Amino acid sequence: MAGAQLNVLVTLDQAKTQWYHFMAIVIAGMGFFTDAYDLFCIALVTKLLGRIYYTDPTSKDPGTLPPSVSAAVNGVALCGTLAGQLFFGWLGDKLGRKSVYGFTLILMVLCSVASSLSFGHTAKGVIGTLCFFRFWLGFGIGGDYPLSATIMSEYANKKTRGAFIAAVFAMQGFGILFGTIVALAVSAAFRNAYPAPPYAVNPTASLVPEADYVWRVILMFGTVPAALTYYWRMKMPETARYTALIARNTKQAAADMTKVLQKEIEDEVEEVQRQVVAGDSWGLFSSQFLRRHGLHLLATTSTWFLLDIAFYSQNLFQKDIFSKVGWIPPARTMNAIEEVFRISRAQALIALCGTIPGYWFTVALIDVMGRFWIQLMGFLMMTVFMIALAVPYEYWTHPAHHTGFVVLYGLTFFFANFGPNSTTFVVPAEIFPARLRSTCHGVSAAAGKAGAIVGAFGFLYAAQDPKKPDHGYTPGIGIRNTLFLLAGTNFLGMIMSLFVPESKGKSLEEISKENVGDDTADAPARV
């Protein structure tokens, strides 16, 4: 038998877009701004870390991080994020979204500062403590995924819910861009204050002692946006859906939303309250969940996993790809700080032209086109552009064709973000019941981070030249074959997207079959 819908939830679903929606987007979105900054800024400084701690002045090329160290520095935060998504996703359903939200932010602030102040001057001491604190930084970041998505979905109205959740996630693009801007500003300031010759001219003089401050300042800047939003996060009331459907306090839910919406919400009649309290109680590992949402969870986890293999390998190793095709000059022709500047400038261009526009195309069109078609289109276009880069790869390596390579490479980012990178975040926050929503989003996001770890560690080795790998690496399959491999993962993501339900225009309770009996819950989710 279908359960009754609470007045407070009906009011939220039908509420006109107003100031509190935008406040929620900014408050939750600044967490993602910080997440992206902290996760991706490390890619801007890994080459600098290699120069500082692993340079041999007698070598013809500047130092680079050894394979195991590079993998650890790039991947340890992703491991922490995976653990945080599972833990805080579960905790958000047990203790409430708001009560856990502030803790994740504090953890991010403290670990961001600590990672930039990594102890000692030896390579072992600095890299060891950097990896330790970046793991716990990632743990805090992981909590932001299920909590921010769930809070925004439960605050939003059903007409523009997709755009609101996507807008929170779109702040990730600005976080990536802000990271490149900070790196550009810091490296430019240090470059002008401490001029140095290229490595090929004077290996020792090319690395000024002050270069050790550059990466620390860049990493520390991640604390600023997180600290600024802590107060506002703590002022947000608990979501009405958690209070009413999980805590079973319909009066408190109505009182909280009356303040937020500045609109009087009538008390529920006794029969409606009774039905809410007597709602479903089956859990994640029950046969009921498997029958109703098992295929949905498989779809959200697999598509996020396959997407992040490509997305994170591209983001974390842009600098290596640009160096391979000659868009960034050889390391020996620059000093250490100049190299940071060049890498940051290249990645800023990709963020401006491909990453950020893709996010906001999704925000504009997700409630028009729907989640399903945007995700399917994004995976398809990423596959096409990866193949377009891979088939004539030798052609793109010639200096006259570098611009074409960068354009196509940027388009893969555009369709990742105007596509599955946004929708894989949105859908799990909508299609599962309230008492499991944060948990299932955390599981889906953790599957994505497992893909990111595969991309971060796998791409590092796979992209090595089969005949002439970088120092310390074993021969790989080369960038061309790696691009083919990434095209294959995108194609599989497109196939698995066929099992993702469409949630456009429906209330969360209608999508998830909340308080619906087994006899009516098995209808297809897609419209």
Coordinates of C-alpha atoms in Angstrom, one line a residue:
M1 CA 0.0 0.0 0.0
A2 CA 1.3 3.4 -0.9
G3 CA 2.3 5.5 2.1
A4 CA 1.1 9.0 2.6
Q5 CA 3.3 12.0 1.8
L6 CA 4.0 14.4 4.6
N7 CA 3.0 18.1 4.2
V8 CA 6.6 19.2 4.9
L9 CA 8.0 17.1 2.1
V10 CA 5.3 18.1 -0.3
T11 CA 6.0 21.7 0.5
L12 CA 9.8 21.2 -0.1
D13 CA 9.1 19.5 -3.4
Q14 CA 6.8 22.3 -4.6
A15 CA 8.8 25.2 -3.1
K16 CA 9.8 28.0 -5.5
T17 CA 13.5 28.6 -6.0
Q18 CA 14.5 31.1 -3.3
W19 CA 17.4 32.4 -1.3
Y20 CA 17.9 29.4 0.9
H21 CA 18.5 27.2 -2.1
F22 CA 21.4 29.3 -3.3
M23 CA 22.8 29.5 0.3
A24 CA 22.7 25.7 0.5
I25 CA 24.5 25.5 -2.9
V26 CA 27.2 27.8 -1.8
I27 CA 27.6 26.2 1.7
A28 CA 27.7 22.7 0.3
G29 CA 29.5 23.7 -2.9
M30 CA 32.4 25.3 -1.0
G31 CA 33.2 21.9 0.4
F32 CA 33.6 20.6 -3.1
F33 CA 35.6 23.6 -4.1
T34 CA 38.0 22.7 -1.3
D35 CA 37.9 19.0 -2.1
A36 CA 38.9 19.6 -5.7
Y37 CA 41.6 22.0 -4.7
D38 CA 43.1 19.6 -2.2
L39 CA 42.9 16.5 -4.4
F40 CA 44.3 18.0 -7.6
C41 CA 46.8 20.6 -6.4
I42 CA 49.2 17.8 -5.7
A43 CA 49.5 17.3 -9.5
L44 CA 50.9 20.8 -9.8
V45 CA 53.8 20.2 -7.4
T46 CA 54.9 16.6 -7.9
K47 CA 57.6 17.5 -10.4
L48 CA 58.8 20.2 -8.0
L49 CA 59.0 17.6 -5.2
G50 CA 61.1 15.4 -7.5
R51 CA 63.5 18.2 -8.2
I52 CA 63.9 19.2 -4.5
Y53 CA 64.3 15.8 -2.9
Y54 CA 65.6 13.5 -5.7
T55 CA 67.8 15.5 -8.0
D56 CA 71.3 14.3 -8.8
P57 CA 73.3 17.3 -10.1
T58 CA 75.5 15.0 -12.1
S59 CA 72.5 13.7 -14.2
K60 CA 71.6 15.4 -17.4
D61 CA 67.9 15.7 -16.3
P62 CA 66.5 17.0 -13.0
G63 CA 65.2 14.6 -10.4
T64 CA 61.8 13.0 -10.5
L65 CA 59.8 11.1 -7.9
P66 CA 60.6 7.4 -7.9
P67 CA 57.7 5.3 -9.2
S68 CA 56.6 4.0 -5.8
V69 CA 56.8 7.5 -4.2
S70 CA 55.0 9.1 -7.1
A71 CA 52.2 6.6 -6.9
A72 CA 51.9 7.1 -3.1
V73 CA 51.9 10.9 -3.3
N74 CA 49.3 11.0 -6.1
G75 CA 47.1 8.1 -4.8
V76 CA 47.2 8.2 -1.0
A77 CA 44.6 10.9 -0.7
L78 CA 42.3 8.9 -3.0
C79 CA 42.6 5.9 -0.7
G80 CA 41.7 8.1 2.3
T81 CA 38.7 9.5 0.3
L82 CA 37.4 6.0 -0.5
A83 CA 37.5 5.1 3.2
G84 CA 35.9 8.4 4.2
Q85 CA 33.1 8.0 1.7
L86 CA 32.1 4.6 3.1
F87 CA 32.5 5.6 6.8
F88 CA 30.8 9.1 6.7
G89 CA 28.2 7.9 4.2
W90 CA 27.1 5.3 6.7
L91 CA 27.4 7.7 9.7
G92 CA 25.3 10.3 7.9
D93 CA 22.4 7.9 7.9
K94 CA 23.0 6.9 11.5
L95 CA 23.6 10.2 13.2
G96 CA 22.2 12.7 10.8
R97 CA 23.6 14.7 7.9
K98 CA 24.3 17.9 9.8
S99 CA 26.0 16.5 12.9
V100 CA 28.7 14.7 10.7
Y101 CA 29.1 17.6 8.3
G102 CA 31.1 19.9 10.5
F103 CA 33.6 17.2 11.5
T104 CA 34.6 16.5 7.9
L105 CA 35.3 20.2 7.4
I106 CA 37.5 20.5 10.5
L107 CA 39.4 17.4 9.5
M108 CA 40.1 18.9 6.0
V109 CA 41.3 22.2 7.5
L110 CA 43.7 20.6 10.0
C111 CA 45.1 18.0 7.6
S112 CA 45.6 20.5 4.8
V113 CA 47.7 22.7 7.1
A114 CA 49.6 19.6 8.4
S115 CA 50.4 18.3 4.9
S116 CA 51.9 21.6 3.9
L117 CA 54.1 21.6 7.1
S118 CA 55.4 18.1 6.5
F119 CA 58.2 17.6 8.9
G120 CA 61.9 17.3 8.2
H121 CA 64.2 18.1 5.3
T122 CA 65.0 14.6 4.1
A123 CA 63.1 13.0 1.3
K124 CA 61.9 10.1 3.5
G125 CA 60.7 12.4 6.3
V126 CA 58.9 14.9 4.2
I127 CA 57.3 12.4 1.8
G128 CA 56.3 10.1 4.6
T129 CA 54.5 12.8 6.6
L130 CA 53.0 14.3 3.5
C131 CA 51.4 11.0 2.6
F132 CA 50.2 10.4 6.1
F133 CA 48.4 13.7 6.4
R134 CA 47.1 13.5 2.8
F135 CA 45.5 10.2 3.6
W136 CA 43.5 11.8 6.5
L137 CA 42.8 14.9 4.3
G138 CA 41.3 12.5 1.8
F139 CA 39.3 10.8 4.6
G140 CA 37.7 14.2 5.4
I141 CA 37.1 14.9 1.7
G142 CA 35.4 11.5 1.4
G143 CA 32.7 12.5 3.9
D144 CA 31.9 15.6 1.8
Y145 CA 30.6 13.5 -1.1
P146 CA 27.6 11.7 0.4
L147 CA 26.8 14.4 2.9
S148 CA 26.8 17.3 0.5
A149 CA 24.9 15.4 -2.2
T150 CA 22.3 14.1 0.3
I151 CA 21.8 17.4 2.0
M152 CA 21.3 19.3 -1.3
S153 CA 18.9 16.6 -2.7
E154 CA 16.8 16.7 0.5
Y155 CA 16.6 20.5 0.6
A156 CA 15.8 21.0 -3.1
N157 CA 12.4 21.1 -4.9
K158 CA 11.7 18.3 -7.4
K159 CA 11.6 20.6 -10.4
T160 CA 15.2 21.9 -10.2
R161 CA 16.7 19.4 -7.8
G162 CA 19.1 18.1 -10.5
A163 CA 20.5 21.5 -11.2
F164 CA 21.0 22.3 -7.5
I165 CA 22.9 19.0 -6.9
A166 CA 24.9 19.5 -10.1
A167 CA 25.7 23.1 -9.1
V168 CA 27.2 21.8 -5.8
F169 CA 29.4 19.4 -7.7
A170 CA 30.2 22.1 -10.3
M171 CA 32.1 24.0 -7.6
Q172 CA 34.8 21.3 -8.1
G173 CA 35.7 22.9 -11.4
F174 CA 36.3 26.3 -9.7
G175 CA 38.4 24.4 -7.1
I176 CA 40.6 23.0 -9.8
L177 CA 40.9 26.4 -11.5
F178 CA 41.6 28.1 -8.2
G179 CA 44.4 25.6 -7.6
T180 CA 46.0 26.5 -10.9
I181 CA 45.6 30.2 -10.2
V182 CA 47.2 29.9 -6.7
A183 CA 50.1 27.9 -8.2
L184 CA 50.5 30.5 -11.0
A185 CA 50.6 33.4 -8.5
V186 CA 52.9 31.7 -6.0
S187 CA 55.3 30.4 -8.7
A188 CA 55.4 33.7 -10.5
A189 CA 56.1 35.6 -7.3
F190 CA 59.0 33.2 -6.3
R191 CA 60.3 33.1 -9.9
N192 CA 60.6 36.9 -9.9
A193 CA 62.0 37.1 -6.4
Y194 CA 64.5 34.3 -6.8
P195 CA 65.6 34.1 -10.5
A196 CA 67.6 31.0 -11.5
P197 CA 69.1 29.6 -14.6
P198 CA 67.7 26.5 -16.4
Y199 CA 68.8 23.1 -15.2
A200 CA 70.8 22.5 -18.4
V201 CA 72.9 25.6 -17.7
N202 CA 73.5 25.1 -14.0
P203 CA 71.8 22.1 -12.3
T204 CA 72.6 23.3 -8.8
A205 CA 71.6 26.9 -9.2
S206 CA 68.4 26.0 -11.1
L207 CA 66.9 24.9 -7.7
V208 CA 66.9 27.8 -5.3
P209 CA 66.4 26.8 -1.6
E210 CA 63.2 28.9 -1.4
A211 CA 61.6 26.5 -3.9
D212 CA 60.7 24.3 -0.9
Y213 CA 58.3 27.0 0.2
V214 CA 56.4 27.0 -3.1
W215 CA 54.7 23.6 -2.8
R216 CA 54.0 24.2 0.9
V217 CA 52.2 27.5 0.3
I218 CA 50.1 26.0 -2.6
L219 CA 49.0 23.0 -0.4
M220 CA 48.2 25.3 2.6
F221 CA 45.8 27.5 0.6
G222 CA 43.3 24.7 0.6
T223 CA 42.4 25.6 4.2
V224 CA 41.0 29.0 3.3
P225 CA 37.6 28.2 1.6
A226 CA 36.9 25.3 4.0
A227 CA 37.4 27.5 7.1
L228 CA 35.3 30.3 5.7
T229 CA 32.2 28.0 5.4
Y230 CA 32.3 26.2 8.7
Y231 CA 30.1 28.7 10.6
W232 CA 27.4 28.5 7.9
R233 CA 27.5 24.8 7.8
M234 CA 26.8 24.6 11.5
K235 CA 23.8 27.0 11.1
M236 CA 22.0 24.8 8.6
P237 CA 19.2 22.8 10.2
E238 CA 19.0 19.1 9.7
T239 CA 17.2 18.1 6.6
A240 CA 13.4 17.5 6.9
R241 CA 13.7 14.1 5.3
Y242 CA 16.2 12.8 7.9
T243 CA 14.2 14.3 10.8
A244 CA 10.8 13.0 9.6
L245 CA 11.6 9.8 7.8
I246 CA 14.6 8.5 9.9
A247 CA 14.4 10.3 13.3
R248 CA 10.5 10.0 13.0
N249 CA 10.0 13.5 14.3
T250 CA 7.5 15.1 11.9
K251 CA 6.8 18.1 14.1
Q252 CA 10.5 19.1 14.3
A253 CA 10.8 18.7 10.6
A254 CA 7.9 21.0 10.0
A255 CA 9.2 23.5 12.5
D256 CA 12.7 23.5 10.9
M257 CA 11.4 24.0 7.4
T258 CA 8.9 26.6 8.4
K259 CA 11.9 28.7 9.4
V260 CA 13.9 27.9 6.3
L261 CA 11.0 28.5 3.8
Q262 CA 9.5 31.3 5.9
K263 CA 6.2 29.7 5.3
E264 CA 3.8 28.0 7.8
I265 CA 3.6 24.3 7.3
E266 CA 0.5 22.6 8.7
D267 CA 0.9 19.7 11.3
E268 CA 0.3 16.3 9.9
V269 CA -2.9 14.5 10.6
E270 CA -2.6 11.5 13.0
E271 CA -3.0 8.9 10.2
V272 CA -0.2 10.3 8.1
Q273 CA 2.2 10.4 11.1
R274 CA 1.3 6.8 11.9
Q275 CA 2.1 5.7 8.4
V276 CA 5.5 7.5 8.5
V277 CA 6.5 5.9 11.8
A278 CA 5.4 2.5 10.5
G279 CA 7.4 2.9 7.3
D280 CA 9.8 0.4 5.8
S281 CA 12.7 -0.7 8.0
W282 CA 14.6 -3.2 5.7
G283 CA 18.4 -2.6 5.4
L284 CA 21.1 -2.5 2.8
F285 CA 21.8 -6.2 2.9
S286 CA 18.2 -7.3 2.8
S287 CA 16.4 -9.2 0.0
Q288 CA 14.0 -6.3 -0.3
F289 CA 16.8 -3.9 -1.0
L290 CA 18.3 -6.3 -3.5
R291 CA 15.0 -6.6 -5.3
R292 CA 14.1 -2.9 -5.3
H293 CA 17.5 -1.2 -5.7
G294 CA 20.2 -3.9 -6.3
L295 CA 20.4 -3.2 -10.0
H296 CA 20.4 0.6 -9.3
L297 CA 23.4 0.2 -6.9
L298 CA 25.2 -1.9 -9.4
A299 CA 24.6 0.8 -12.1
T300 CA 25.7 3.7 -9.9
T301 CA 28.8 2.0 -8.6
S302 CA 30.0 0.5 -11.9
T303 CA 29.5 3.7 -13.9
W304 CA 31.3 5.9 -11.3
F305 CA 34.1 3.3 -11.2
L306 CA 34.6 3.3 -14.9
L307 CA 34.4 7.1 -15.3
D308 CA 37.0 7.8 -12.6
I309 CA 39.6 5.5 -14.2
A310 CA 39.7 7.9 -17.1
F311 CA 38.9 11.2 -15.3
Y312 CA 41.5 11.0 -12.6
S313 CA 44.2 9.5 -14.7
Q314 CA 43.7 12.5 -17.1
N315 CA 43.6 15.1 -14.3
L316 CA 46.5 13.8 -12.2
F317 CA 48.8 13.2 -15.2
Q318 CA 48.0 16.1 -17.5
K319 CA 51.5 17.4 -16.9
D320 CA 53.0 14.1 -18.2
I321 CA 50.8 14.0 -21.3
F322 CA 51.6 17.7 -22.1
S323 CA 55.3 17.0 -21.7
K324 CA 55.1 13.9 -23.9
V325 CA 53.5 15.8 -26.8
G326 CA 55.8 18.8 -26.3
W327 CA 53.3 21.4 -25.0
I328 CA 55.4 21.8 -21.9
P329 CA 59.2 22.2 -22.7
P330 CA 61.6 19.5 -21.5
A331 CA 62.4 19.8 -17.8
R332 CA 66.1 20.4 -18.3
T333 CA 65.3 23.6 -20.2
M334 CA 63.7 25.2 -17.2
N335 CA 64.5 25.9 -13.6
A336 CA 62.4 24.3 -10.9
I337 CA 59.9 27.2 -10.2
E338 CA 59.5 27.9 -13.9
E339 CA 58.3 24.3 -14.4
V340 CA 55.6 24.8 -11.8
F341 CA 54.5 27.9 -13.6
R342 CA 54.3 26.2 -17.0
I343 CA 52.4 23.2 -15.7
S344 CA 49.9 25.4 -13.9
R345 CA 49.3 27.6 -16.9
A346 CA 48.6 24.5 -19.1
Q347 CA 46.2 23.0 -16.6
A348 CA 44.5 26.4 -16.1
L349 CA 43.7 26.5 -19.8
I350 CA 42.2 23.1 -19.7
A351 CA 40.1 24.0 -16.7
L352 CA 38.8 27.2 -18.3
C353 CA 38.1 25.8 -21.7
G354 CA 36.9 22.3 -21.0
T355 CA 36.3 21.5 -17.3
I356 CA 34.3 24.4 -16.0
P357 CA 32.0 24.9 -19.0
G358 CA 31.1 21.2 -18.9
Y359 CA 30.0 21.4 -15.3
W360 CA 27.7 24.3 -16.0
F361 CA 26.2 22.9 -19.2
T362 CA 25.1 20.1 -16.9
V363 CA 23.6 22.5 -14.4
A364 CA 21.7 24.3 -17.2
L365 CA 20.4 21.2 -18.9
I366 CA 20.1 18.3 -16.4
D367 CA 16.5 19.1 -15.6
V368 CA 15.7 19.5 -19.3
M369 CA 17.5 16.5 -20.9
G370 CA 17.4 14.3 -17.8
R371 CA 20.3 12.4 -16.0
F372 CA 20.1 9.3 -18.2
W373 CA 20.7 11.0 -21.6
I374 CA 23.4 13.4 -20.3
Q375 CA 25.3 10.4 -18.9
L376 CA 24.9 8.3 -22.0
M377 CA 26.0 11.2 -24.3
G378 CA 29.0 12.1 -22.1
F379 CA 30.4 8.5 -22.1
L380 CA 29.9 8.3 -25.8
M381 CA 31.6 11.5 -26.6
M382 CA 34.5 10.7 -24.2
T383 CA 35.0 7.4 -26.1
V384 CA 35.0 9.2 -29.5
F385 CA 37.5 11.9 -28.5
M386 CA 39.8 9.4 -26.8
I387 CA 39.9 7.3 -30.0
A388 CA 40.4 10.6 -32.0
L389 CA 43.5 11.2 -29.9
A390 CA 44.8 7.7 -29.9
V391 CA 44.4 6.6 -33.6
P392 CA 46.6 9.5 -35.1
Y393 CA 48.7 9.9 -31.9
E394 CA 52.0 10.3 -33.8
Y395 CA 50.4 13.0 -35.8
W396 CA 49.5 14.9 -32.6
T397 CA 53.1 14.7 -31.3
H398 CA 54.5 17.0 -34.0
P399 CA 54.8 20.6 -32.8
A400 CA 52.5 22.0 -35.6
H401 CA 49.7 19.9 -34.3
H402 CA 49.9 20.4 -30.5
T403 CA 47.0 22.8 -30.5
G404 CA 44.7 20.3 -32.1
F405 CA 45.7 17.7 -29.4
V406 CA 45.0 20.1 -26.6
V407 CA 41.6 21.0 -28.1
L408 CA 40.5 17.4 -28.4
Y409 CA 41.9 16.6 -24.9
G410 CA 40.0 19.6 -23.5
L411 CA 36.8 18.2 -25.2
T412 CA 37.1 14.9 -23.3
F413 CA 37.1 17.0 -20.1
F414 CA 34.1 19.0 -21.3
F415 CA 32.0 15.9 -22.0
A416 CA 33.2 14.2 -18.8
N417 CA 31.7 17.1 -16.9
F418 CA 28.8 17.7 -19.2
G419 CA 28.2 14.0 -18.7
P420 CA 29.0 11.2 -16.2
N421 CA 31.3 13.1 -13.9
S422 CA 28.3 15.2 -12.9
T423 CA 25.4 12.7 -13.2
T424 CA 27.2 9.9 -11.3
F425 CA 27.2 12.3 -8.4
V426 CA 23.6 13.4 -8.8
V427 CA 21.8 10.1 -9.3
P428 CA 22.8 8.2 -6.1
A429 CA 21.5 11.1 -4.0
E430 CA 18.0 10.7 -5.5
I431 CA 17.1 7.1 -6.2
F432 CA 17.7 5.4 -2.8
P433 CA 15.4 5.6 0.3
A434 CA 16.2 8.3 2.9
R435 CA 17.5 5.9 5.6
L436 CA 20.0 4.5 3.1
R437 CA 20.6 7.5 0.9
S438 CA 23.9 8.7 2.4
T439 CA 25.2 5.1 2.7
C440 CA 24.4 4.2 -0.9
H441 CA 25.9 7.5 -2.2
G442 CA 29.0 6.8 -0.2
V443 CA 29.2 3.2 -1.6
S444 CA 28.8 4.6 -5.1
A445 CA 31.3 7.3 -4.6
A446 CA 33.8 4.8 -3.0
A447 CA 33.5 2.7 -6.2
G448 CA 34.4 5.8 -8.1
K449 CA 37.5 6.4 -5.9
A450 CA 38.5 2.8 -6.5
G451 CA 38.4 3.6 -10.2
A452 CA 40.4 6.8 -9.5
I453 CA 43.0 4.7 -7.6
V454 CA 43.3 2.3 -10.6
G455 CA 43.7 5.4 -12.8
A456 CA 46.2 7.1 -10.6
F457 CA 48.4 4.0 -10.1
G458 CA 47.7 2.2 -13.4
F459 CA 48.2 5.2 -15.7
L460 CA 51.5 6.0 -14.1
Y461 CA 52.9 2.7 -15.2
A462 CA 50.8 1.9 -18.3
A463 CA 51.7 5.2 -20.1
Q464 CA 55.5 4.5 -20.0
D465 CA 57.2 4.1 -23.3
P466 CA 57.6 0.4 -24.1
K467 CA 61.1 1.0 -25.5
K468 CA 62.3 4.0 -23.4
P469 CA 60.5 4.3 -20.0
D470 CA 61.3 7.1 -17.6
H471 CA 64.1 6.4 -15.1
G472 CA 63.0 3.9 -12.5
Y473 CA 60.0 2.7 -14.4
T474 CA 59.3 -0.6 -16.2
P475 CA 58.2 -0.5 -19.8
G476 CA 54.5 0.2 -20.3
I477 CA 52.1 0.1 -23.2
G478 CA 52.7 3.8 -24.1
I479 CA 50.3 6.8 -24.1
R480 CA 48.7 5.8 -27.4
N481 CA 47.6 2.4 -26.2
T482 CA 46.7 3.8 -22.8
L483 CA 44.3 6.2 -24.6
F484 CA 42.7 3.2 -26.3
L485 CA 42.3 1.5 -22.9
L486 CA 40.6 4.6 -21.5
A487 CA 38.3 4.7 -24.5
G488 CA 37.4 1.2 -23.7
T489 CA 36.5 2.0 -20.1
N490 CA 34.4 4.9 -21.3
F491 CA 32.5 2.6 -23.7
L492 CA 31.8 0.1 -20.8
G493 CA 30.6 3.0 -18.8
M494 CA 28.1 3.9 -21.5
I495 CA 26.8 0.3 -21.5
M496 CA 26.3 0.2 -17.8
S497 CA 24.5 3.6 -17.9
L498 CA 21.6 1.8 -19.6
F499 CA 20.7 0.5 -16.1
V500 CA 20.6 4.0 -14.5
P501 CA 17.0 5.1 -13.7
E502 CA 15.8 8.5 -14.7
S503 CA 14.8 10.6 -11.8
K504 CA 13.9 13.9 -13.5
G505 CA 10.9 15.7 -12.1
K506 CA 10.0 13.2 -9.4
S507 CA 9.9 13.5 -5.7
L508 CA 12.6 11.6 -3.8
E509 CA 9.9 9.4 -2.2
E510 CA 8.4 8.6 -5.6
I511 CA 11.8 7.6 -7.0
S512 CA 12.9 5.5 -4.1
K513 CA 9.5 4.0 -3.4
E514 CA 9.7 5.2 0.2
N515 CA 6.9 3.9 2.3
V516 CA 5.5 1.8 -0.6
G517 CA 4.5 -1.8 -0.1
D518 CA 6.3 -4.6 -1.9
D519 CA 3.3 -5.2 -4.2
T520 CA 3.8 -1.7 -5.8
A521 CA 7.5 -1.2 -5.4
D522 CA 8.7 -3.4 -8.3
A523 CA 7.5 -1.2 -11.1
P524 CA 10.3 0.0 -13.5
A525 CA 12.1 3.2 -12.3
R526 CA 12.6 4.8 -15.6
V527 CA 10.0 6.9 -17.4

